[in-house]
JSON list of C-alpha atoms in Angstrom, two decimals:
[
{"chain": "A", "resi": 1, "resn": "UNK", "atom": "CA", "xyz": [45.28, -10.87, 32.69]},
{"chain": "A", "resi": 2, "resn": "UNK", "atom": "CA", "xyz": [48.93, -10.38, 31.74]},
{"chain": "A", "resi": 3, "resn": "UNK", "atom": "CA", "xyz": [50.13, -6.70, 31.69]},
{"chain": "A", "resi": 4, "resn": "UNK", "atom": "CA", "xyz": [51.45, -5.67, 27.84]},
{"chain": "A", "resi": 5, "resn": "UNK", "atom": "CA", "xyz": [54.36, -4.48, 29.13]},
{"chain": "A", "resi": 6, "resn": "UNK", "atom": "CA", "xyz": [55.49, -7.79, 30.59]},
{"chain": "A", "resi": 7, "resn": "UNK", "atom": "CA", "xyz": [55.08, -9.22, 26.96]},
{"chain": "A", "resi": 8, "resn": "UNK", "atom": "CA", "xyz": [57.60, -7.49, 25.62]},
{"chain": "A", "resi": 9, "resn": "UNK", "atom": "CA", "xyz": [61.12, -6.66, 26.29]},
{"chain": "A", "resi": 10, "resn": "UNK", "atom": "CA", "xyz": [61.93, -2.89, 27.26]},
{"chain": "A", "resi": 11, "resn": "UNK", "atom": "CA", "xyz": [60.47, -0.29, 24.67]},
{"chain": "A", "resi": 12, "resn": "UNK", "atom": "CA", "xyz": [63.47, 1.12, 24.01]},
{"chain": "A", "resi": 13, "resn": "UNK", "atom": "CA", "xyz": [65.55, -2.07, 23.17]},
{"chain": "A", "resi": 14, "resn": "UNK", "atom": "CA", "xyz": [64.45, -3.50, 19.96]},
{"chain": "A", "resi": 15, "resn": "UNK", "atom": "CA", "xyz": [60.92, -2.84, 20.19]},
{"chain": "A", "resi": 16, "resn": "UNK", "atom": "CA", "xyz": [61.19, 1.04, 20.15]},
{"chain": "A", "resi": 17, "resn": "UNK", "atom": "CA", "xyz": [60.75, 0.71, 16.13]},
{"chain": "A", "resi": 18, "resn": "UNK", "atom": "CA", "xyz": [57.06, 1.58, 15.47]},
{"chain": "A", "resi": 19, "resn": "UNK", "atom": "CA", "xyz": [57.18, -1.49, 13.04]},
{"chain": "A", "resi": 20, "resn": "UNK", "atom": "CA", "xyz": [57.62, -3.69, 15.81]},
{"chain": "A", "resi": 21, "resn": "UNK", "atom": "CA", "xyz": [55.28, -2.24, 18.04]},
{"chain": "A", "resi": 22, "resn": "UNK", "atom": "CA", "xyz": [52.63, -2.74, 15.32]},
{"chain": "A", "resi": 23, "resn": "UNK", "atom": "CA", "xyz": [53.55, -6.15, 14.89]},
{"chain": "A", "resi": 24, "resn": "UNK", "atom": "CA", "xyz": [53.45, -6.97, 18.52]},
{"chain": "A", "resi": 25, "resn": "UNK", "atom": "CA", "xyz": [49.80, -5.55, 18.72]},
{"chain": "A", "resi": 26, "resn": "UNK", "atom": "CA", "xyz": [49.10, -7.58, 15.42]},
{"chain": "A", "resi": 27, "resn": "UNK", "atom": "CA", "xyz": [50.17, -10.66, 17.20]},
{"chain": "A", "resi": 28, "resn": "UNK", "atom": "CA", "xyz": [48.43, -9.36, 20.59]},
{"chain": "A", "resi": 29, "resn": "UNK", "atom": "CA", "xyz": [45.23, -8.96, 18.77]},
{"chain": "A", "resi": 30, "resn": "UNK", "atom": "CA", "xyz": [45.67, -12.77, 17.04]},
{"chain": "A", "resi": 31, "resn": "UNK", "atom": "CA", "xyz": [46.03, -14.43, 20.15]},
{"chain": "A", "resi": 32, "resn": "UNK", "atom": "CA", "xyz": [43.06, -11.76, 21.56]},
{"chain": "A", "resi": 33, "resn": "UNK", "atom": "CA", "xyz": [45.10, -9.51, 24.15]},
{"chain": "A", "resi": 34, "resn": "UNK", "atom": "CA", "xyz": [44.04, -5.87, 24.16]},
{"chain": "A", "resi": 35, "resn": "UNK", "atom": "CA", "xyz": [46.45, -3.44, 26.31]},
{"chain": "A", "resi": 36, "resn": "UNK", "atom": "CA", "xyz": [44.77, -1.48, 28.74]},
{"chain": "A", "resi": 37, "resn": "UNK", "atom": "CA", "xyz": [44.55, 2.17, 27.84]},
{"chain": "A", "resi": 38, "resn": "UNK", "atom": "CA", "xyz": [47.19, 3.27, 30.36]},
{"chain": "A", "resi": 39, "resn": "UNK", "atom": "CA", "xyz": [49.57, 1.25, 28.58]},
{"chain": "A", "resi": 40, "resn": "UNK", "atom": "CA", "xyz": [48.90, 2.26, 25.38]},
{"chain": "A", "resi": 41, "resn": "UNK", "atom": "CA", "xyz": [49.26, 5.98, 26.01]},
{"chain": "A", "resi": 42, "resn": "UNK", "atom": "CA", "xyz": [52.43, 5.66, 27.94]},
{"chain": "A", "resi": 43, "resn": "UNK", "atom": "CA", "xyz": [53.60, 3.95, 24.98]},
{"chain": "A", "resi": 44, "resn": "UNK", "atom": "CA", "xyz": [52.60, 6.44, 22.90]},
{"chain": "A", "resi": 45, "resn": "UNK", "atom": "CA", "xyz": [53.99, 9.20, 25.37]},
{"chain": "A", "resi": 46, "resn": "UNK", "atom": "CA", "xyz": [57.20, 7.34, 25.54]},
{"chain": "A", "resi": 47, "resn": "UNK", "atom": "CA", "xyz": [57.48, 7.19, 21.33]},
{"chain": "A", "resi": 48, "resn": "UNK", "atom": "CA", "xyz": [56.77, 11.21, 21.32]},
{"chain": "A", "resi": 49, "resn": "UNK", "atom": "CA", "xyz": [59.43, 12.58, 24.17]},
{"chain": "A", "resi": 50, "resn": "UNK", "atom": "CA", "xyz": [61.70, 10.17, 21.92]},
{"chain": "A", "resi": 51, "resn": "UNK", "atom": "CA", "xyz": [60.88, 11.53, 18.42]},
{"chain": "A", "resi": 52, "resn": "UNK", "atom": "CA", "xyz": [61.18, 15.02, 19.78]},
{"chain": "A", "resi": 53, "resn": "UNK", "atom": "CA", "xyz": [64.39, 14.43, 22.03]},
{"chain": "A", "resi": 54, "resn": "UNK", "atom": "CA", "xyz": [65.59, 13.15, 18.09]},
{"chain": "A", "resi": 55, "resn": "UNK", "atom": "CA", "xyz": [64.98, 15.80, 16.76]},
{"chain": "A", "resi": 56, "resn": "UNK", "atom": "CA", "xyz": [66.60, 18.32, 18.96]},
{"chain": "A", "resi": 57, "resn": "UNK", "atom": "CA", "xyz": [70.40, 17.57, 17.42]},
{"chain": "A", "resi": 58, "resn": "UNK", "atom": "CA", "xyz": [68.82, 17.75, 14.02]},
{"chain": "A", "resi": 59, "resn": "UNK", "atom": "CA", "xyz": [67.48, 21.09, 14.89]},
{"chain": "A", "resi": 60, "resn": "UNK", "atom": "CA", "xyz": [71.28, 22.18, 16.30]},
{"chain": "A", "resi": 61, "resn": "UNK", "atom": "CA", "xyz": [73.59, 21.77, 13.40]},
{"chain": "A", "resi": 62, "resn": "UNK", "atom": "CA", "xyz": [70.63, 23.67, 10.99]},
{"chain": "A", "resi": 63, "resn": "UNK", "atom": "CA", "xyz": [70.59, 26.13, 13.18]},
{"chain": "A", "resi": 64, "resn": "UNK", "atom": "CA", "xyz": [74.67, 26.55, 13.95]},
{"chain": "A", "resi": 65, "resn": "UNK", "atom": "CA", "xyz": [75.25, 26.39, 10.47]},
{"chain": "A", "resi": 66, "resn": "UNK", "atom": "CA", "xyz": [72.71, 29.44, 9.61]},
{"chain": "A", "resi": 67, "resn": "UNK", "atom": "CA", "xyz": [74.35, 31.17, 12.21]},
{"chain": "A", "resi": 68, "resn": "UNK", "atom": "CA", "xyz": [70.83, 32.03, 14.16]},
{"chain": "A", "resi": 69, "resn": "UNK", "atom": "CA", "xyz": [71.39, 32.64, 17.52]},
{"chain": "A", "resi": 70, "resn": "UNK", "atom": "CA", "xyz": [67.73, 32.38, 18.93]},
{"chain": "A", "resi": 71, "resn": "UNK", "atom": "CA", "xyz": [67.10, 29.00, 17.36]},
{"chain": "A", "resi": 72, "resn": "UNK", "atom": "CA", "xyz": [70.41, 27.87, 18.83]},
{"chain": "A", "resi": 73, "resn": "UNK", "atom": "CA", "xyz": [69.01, 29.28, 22.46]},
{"chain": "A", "resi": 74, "resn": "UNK", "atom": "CA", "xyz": [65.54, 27.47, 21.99]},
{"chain": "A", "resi": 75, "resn": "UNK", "atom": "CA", "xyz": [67.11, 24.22, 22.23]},
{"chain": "A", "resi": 76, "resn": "UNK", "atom": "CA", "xyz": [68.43, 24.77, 25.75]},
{"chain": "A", "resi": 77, "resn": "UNK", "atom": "CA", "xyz": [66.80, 24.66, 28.91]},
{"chain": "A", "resi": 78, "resn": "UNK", "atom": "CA", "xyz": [67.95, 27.70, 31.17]},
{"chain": "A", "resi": 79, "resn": "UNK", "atom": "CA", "xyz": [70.67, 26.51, 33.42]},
{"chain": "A", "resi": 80, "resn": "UNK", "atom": "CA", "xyz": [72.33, 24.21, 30.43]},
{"chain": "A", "resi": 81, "resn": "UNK", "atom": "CA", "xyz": [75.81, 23.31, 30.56]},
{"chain": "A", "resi": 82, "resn": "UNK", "atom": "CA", "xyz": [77.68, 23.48, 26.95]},
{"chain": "A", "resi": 83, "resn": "UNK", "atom": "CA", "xyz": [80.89, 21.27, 27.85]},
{"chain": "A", "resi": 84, "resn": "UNK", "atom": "CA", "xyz": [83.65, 22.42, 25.82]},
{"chain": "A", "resi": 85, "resn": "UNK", "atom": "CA", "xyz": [86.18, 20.49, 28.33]},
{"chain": "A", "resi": 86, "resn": "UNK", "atom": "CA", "xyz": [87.38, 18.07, 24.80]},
{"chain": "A", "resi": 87, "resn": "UNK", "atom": "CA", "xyz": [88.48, 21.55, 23.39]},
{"chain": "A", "resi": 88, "resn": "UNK", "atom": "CA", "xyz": [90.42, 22.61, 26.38]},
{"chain": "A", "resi": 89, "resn": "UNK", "atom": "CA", "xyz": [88.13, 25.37, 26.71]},
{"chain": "A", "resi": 90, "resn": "UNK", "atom": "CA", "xyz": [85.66, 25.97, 30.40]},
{"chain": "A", "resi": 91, "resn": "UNK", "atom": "CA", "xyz": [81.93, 25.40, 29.89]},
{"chain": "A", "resi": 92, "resn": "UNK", "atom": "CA", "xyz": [79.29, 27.40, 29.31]},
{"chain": "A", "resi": 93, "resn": "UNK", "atom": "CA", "xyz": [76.70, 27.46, 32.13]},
{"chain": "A", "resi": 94, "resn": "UNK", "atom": "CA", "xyz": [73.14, 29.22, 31.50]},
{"chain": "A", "resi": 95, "resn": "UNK", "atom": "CA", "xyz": [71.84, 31.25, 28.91]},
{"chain": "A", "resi": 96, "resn": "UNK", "atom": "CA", "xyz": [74.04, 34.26, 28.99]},
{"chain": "A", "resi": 97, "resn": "UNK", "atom": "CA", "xyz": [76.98, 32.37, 28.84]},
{"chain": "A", "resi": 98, "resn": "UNK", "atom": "CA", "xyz": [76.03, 30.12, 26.16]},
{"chain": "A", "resi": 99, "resn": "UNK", "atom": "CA", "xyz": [74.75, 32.82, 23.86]},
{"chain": "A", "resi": 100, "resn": "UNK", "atom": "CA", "xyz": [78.21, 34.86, 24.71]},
{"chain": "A", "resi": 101, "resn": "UNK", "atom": "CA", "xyz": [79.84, 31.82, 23.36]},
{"chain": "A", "resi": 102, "resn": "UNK", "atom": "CA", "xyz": [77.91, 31.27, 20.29]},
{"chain": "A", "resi": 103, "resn": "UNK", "atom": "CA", "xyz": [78.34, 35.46, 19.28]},
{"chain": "A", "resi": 104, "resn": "UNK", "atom": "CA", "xyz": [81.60, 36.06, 20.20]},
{"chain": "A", "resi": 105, "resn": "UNK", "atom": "CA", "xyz": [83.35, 32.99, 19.03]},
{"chain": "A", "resi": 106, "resn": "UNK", "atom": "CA", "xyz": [81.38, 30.06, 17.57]},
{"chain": "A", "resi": 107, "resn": "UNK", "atom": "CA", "xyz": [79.72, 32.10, 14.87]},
{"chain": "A", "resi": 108, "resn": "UNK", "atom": "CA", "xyz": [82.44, 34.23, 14.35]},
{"chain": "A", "resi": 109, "resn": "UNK", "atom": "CA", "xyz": [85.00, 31.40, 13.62]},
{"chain": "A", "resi": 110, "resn": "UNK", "atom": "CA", "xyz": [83.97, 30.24, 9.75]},
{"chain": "A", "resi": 111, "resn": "UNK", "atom": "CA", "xyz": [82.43, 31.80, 6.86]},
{"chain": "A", "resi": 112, "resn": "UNK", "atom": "CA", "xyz": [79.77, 29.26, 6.70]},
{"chain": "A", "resi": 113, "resn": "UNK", "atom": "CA", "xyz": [80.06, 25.73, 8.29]},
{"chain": "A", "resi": 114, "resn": "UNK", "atom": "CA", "xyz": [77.94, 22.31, 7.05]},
{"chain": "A", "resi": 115, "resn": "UNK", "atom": "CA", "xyz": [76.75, 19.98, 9.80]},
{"chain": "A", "resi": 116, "resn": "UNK", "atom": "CA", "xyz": [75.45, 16.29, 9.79]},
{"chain": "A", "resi": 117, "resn": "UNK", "atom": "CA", "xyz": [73.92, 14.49, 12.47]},
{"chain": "A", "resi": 118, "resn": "UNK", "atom": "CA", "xyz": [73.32, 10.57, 12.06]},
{"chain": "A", "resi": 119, "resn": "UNK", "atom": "CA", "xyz": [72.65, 7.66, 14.84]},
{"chain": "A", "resi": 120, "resn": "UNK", "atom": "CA", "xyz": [70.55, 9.55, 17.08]},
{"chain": "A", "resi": 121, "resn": "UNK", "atom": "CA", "xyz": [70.37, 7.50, 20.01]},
{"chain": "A", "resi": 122, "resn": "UNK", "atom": "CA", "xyz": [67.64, 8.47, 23.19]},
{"chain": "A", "resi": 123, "resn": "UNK", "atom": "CA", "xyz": [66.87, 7.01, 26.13]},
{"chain": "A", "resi": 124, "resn": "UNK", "atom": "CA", "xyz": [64.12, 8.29, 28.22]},
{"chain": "A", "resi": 125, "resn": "UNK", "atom": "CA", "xyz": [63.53, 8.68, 32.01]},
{"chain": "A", "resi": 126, "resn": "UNK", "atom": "CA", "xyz": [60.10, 10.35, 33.28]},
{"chain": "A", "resi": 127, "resn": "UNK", "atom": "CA", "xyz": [61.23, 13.88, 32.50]},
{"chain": "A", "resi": 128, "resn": "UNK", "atom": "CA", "xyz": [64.78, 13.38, 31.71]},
{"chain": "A", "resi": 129, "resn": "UNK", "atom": "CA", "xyz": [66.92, 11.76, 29.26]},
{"chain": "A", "resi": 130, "resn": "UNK", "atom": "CA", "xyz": [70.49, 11.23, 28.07]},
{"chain": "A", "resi": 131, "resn": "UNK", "atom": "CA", "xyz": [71.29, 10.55, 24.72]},
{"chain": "A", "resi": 132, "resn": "UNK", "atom": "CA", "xyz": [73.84, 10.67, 21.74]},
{"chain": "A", "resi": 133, "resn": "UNK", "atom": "CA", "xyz": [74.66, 11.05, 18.12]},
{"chain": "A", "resi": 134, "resn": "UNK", "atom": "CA", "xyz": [77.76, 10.55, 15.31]},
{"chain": "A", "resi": 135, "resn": "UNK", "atom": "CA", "xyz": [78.57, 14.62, 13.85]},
{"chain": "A", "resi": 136, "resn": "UNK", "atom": "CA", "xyz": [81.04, 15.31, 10.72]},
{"chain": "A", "resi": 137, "resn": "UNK", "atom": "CA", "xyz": [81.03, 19.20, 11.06]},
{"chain": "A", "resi": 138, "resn": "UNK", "atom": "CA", "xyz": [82.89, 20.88, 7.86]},
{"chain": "A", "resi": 139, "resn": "UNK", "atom": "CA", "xyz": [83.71, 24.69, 8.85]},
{"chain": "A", "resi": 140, "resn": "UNK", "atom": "CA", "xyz": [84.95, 27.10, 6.11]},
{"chain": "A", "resi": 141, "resn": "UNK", "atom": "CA", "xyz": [87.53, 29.74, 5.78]},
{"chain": "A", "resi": 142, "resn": "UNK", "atom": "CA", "xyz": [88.40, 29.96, 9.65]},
{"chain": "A", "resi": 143, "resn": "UNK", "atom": "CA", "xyz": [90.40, 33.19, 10.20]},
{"chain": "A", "resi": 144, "resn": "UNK", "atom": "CA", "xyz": [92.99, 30.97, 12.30]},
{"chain": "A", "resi": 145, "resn": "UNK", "atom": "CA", "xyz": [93.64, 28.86, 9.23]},
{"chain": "A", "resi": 146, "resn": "UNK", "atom": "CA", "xyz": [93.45, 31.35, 6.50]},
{"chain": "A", "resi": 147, "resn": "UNK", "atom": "CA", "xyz": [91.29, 31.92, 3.25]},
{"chain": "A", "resi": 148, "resn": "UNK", "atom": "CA", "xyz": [90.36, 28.88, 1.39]},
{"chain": "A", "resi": 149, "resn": "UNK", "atom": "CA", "xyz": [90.44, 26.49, 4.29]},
{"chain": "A", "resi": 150, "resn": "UNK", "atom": "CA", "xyz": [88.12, 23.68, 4.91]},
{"chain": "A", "resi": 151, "resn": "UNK", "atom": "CA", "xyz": [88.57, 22.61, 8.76]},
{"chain": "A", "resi": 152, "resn": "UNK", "atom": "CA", "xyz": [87.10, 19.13, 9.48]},
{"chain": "A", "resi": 153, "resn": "UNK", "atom": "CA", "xyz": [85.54, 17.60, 12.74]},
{"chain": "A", "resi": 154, "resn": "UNK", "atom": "CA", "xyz": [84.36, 14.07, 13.07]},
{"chain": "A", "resi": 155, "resn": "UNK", "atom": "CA", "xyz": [82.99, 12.83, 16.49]},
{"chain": "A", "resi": 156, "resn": "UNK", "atom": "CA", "xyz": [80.69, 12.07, 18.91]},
{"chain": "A", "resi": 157, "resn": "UNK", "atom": "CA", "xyz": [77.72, 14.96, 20.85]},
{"chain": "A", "resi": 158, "resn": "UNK", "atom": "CA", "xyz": [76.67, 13.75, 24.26]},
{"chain": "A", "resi": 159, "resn": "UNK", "atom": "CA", "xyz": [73.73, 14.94, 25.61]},
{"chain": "A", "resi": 160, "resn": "UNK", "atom": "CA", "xyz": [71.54, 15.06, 28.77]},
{"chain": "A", "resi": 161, "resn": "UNK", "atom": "CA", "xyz": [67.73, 16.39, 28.35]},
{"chain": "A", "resi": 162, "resn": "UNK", "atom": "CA", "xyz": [65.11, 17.65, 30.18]},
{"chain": "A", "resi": 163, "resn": "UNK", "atom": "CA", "xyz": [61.33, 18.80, 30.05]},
{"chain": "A", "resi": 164, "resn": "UNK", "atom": "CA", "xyz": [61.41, 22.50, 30.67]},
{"chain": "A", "resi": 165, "resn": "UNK", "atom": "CA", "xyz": [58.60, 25.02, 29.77]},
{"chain": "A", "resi": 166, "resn": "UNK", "atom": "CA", "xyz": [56.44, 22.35, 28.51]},
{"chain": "A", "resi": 167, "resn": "UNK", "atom": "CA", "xyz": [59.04, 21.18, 26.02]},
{"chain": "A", "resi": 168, "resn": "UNK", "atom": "CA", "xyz": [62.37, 18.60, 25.82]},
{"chain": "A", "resi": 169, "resn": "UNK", "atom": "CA", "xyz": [65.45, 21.08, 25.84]},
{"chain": "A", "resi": 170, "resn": "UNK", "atom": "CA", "xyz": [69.11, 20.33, 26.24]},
{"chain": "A", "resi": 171, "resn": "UNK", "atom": "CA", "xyz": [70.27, 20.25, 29.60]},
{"chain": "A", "resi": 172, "resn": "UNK", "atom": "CA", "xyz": [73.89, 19.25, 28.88]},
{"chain": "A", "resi": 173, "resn": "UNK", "atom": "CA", "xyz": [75.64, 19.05, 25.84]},
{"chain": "A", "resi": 174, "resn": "UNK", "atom": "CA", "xyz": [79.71, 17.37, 25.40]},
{"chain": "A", "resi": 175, "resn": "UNK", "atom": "CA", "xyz": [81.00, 17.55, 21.85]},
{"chain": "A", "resi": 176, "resn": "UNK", "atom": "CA", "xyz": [83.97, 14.33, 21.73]},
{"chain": "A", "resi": 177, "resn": "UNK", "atom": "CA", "xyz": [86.20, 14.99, 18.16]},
{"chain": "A", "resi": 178, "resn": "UNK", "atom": "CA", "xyz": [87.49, 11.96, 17.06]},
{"chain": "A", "resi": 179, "resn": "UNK", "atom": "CA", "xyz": [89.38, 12.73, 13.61]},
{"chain": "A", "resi": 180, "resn": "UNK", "atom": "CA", "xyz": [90.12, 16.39, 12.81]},
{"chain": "A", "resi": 181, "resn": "UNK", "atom": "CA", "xyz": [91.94, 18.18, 9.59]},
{"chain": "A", "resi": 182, "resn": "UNK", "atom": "CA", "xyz": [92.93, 21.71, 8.37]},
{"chain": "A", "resi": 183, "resn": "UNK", "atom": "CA", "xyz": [92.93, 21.44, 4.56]},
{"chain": "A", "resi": 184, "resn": "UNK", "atom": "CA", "xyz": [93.43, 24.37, 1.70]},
{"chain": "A", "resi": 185, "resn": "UNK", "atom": "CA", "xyz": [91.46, 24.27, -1.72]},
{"chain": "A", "resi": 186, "resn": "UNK", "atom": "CA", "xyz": [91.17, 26.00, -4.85]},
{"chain": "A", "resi": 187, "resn": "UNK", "atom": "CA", "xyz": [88.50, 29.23, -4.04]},
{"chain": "A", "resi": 188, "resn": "UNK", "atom": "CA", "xyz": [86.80, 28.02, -7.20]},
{"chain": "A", "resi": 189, "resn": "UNK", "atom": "CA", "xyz": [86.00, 24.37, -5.28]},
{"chain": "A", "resi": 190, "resn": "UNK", "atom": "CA", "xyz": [83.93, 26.59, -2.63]},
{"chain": "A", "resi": 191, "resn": "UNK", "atom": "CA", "xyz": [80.38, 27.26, -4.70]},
{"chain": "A", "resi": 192, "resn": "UNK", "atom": "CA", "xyz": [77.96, 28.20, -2.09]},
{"chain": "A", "resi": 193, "resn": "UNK", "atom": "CA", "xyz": [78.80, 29.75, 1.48]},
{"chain": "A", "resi": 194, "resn": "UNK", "atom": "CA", "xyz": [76.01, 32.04, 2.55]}
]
């Protein structure tokens, strides 16, 4: 008997799309290969930690942008590091710290702010991870810049995760800009900015 696993290259190269994986056990079943059911549930483990580690950035920006500090904290595990070393700023180690940050200067920077996270990438290790995703962050009406100001950041998060508590939390977190603009508008052109 051939292990599954051999069959198939690394689950998270191109099979880690469930489409694949159901194709591959399609074809398994043809040729009349069954797994055995420690494979399949590490499988099936692996394709969980990843759809929640996904979902973690998603979960960020909604919760930056509504300005709600405890769903920000939720997301990281205790001793987290928030590396703000791209801004020219120290990091933020632990909870204290991080919260501090987020109160005192994060939330307090823009009126309201509008975040988008695409090309969530994850790769899985036991009970860590690393990871990374593509953010456009538009922040509004900055003090620093002035009324009617839309400040734009494109770039890069990195991110390191672990399992804490029972659940996959941010362990470190590196924001990378890679365009950024100041630019005025009309204060009619701003129609919703809770």
């Amino acid at each position: 008997s051939v292990p599954f696993a051999t069959l198939l290259p690394h689950p998270r190269g191109w099979m880690s799309n469930r489409y694949l994986w159901t194709l591959a056990a399609a074809l398994c079943a043809t040729v009349g290969y069954a797994p055995a059911a420690d494979e399949r549930e590490s499988v099936e483990e692996q394709l969980r930690a990843e759809a929640e580690i996904a979902r973690l950035p998603v979960r960020y920006a909604w919760a930056v942008d509504s300005k709600q500090i405890d769903a920000v904290m939720a997301l990281f595990a205790e001793k987290a590091v928030y590396d703000l070393s791209a801004y020219g700023h120290a990091s933020a180690v632990g909870h204290p710290a991080i919260r501090k940050l987020f109160l005192n200067s994060v939330f307090r920077a823009e009126q309201c702010s509008f975040s988008s996270i695409s090309n969530v990438r994850v790769d899985v290790r036991g009970t860590e991870a690393s990871g990374a995703d593509y953010f456009v962050h538009l922040g509004y009406n900055d003090p620093k810049y002035g009324a009617n100001t839309r400040h734009l950041v494109e770039g890069q998060h990195f991110y390191e995760f672990v399992r804490e508590k029972g659940e996959w939390r941010i362990s470190r977190m590196l924001g990378r800009p890679t365009f950024e603009t100041v630019e005025s508008f009309p204060p009619a052109a701003l129609k919703h900015c809770p």
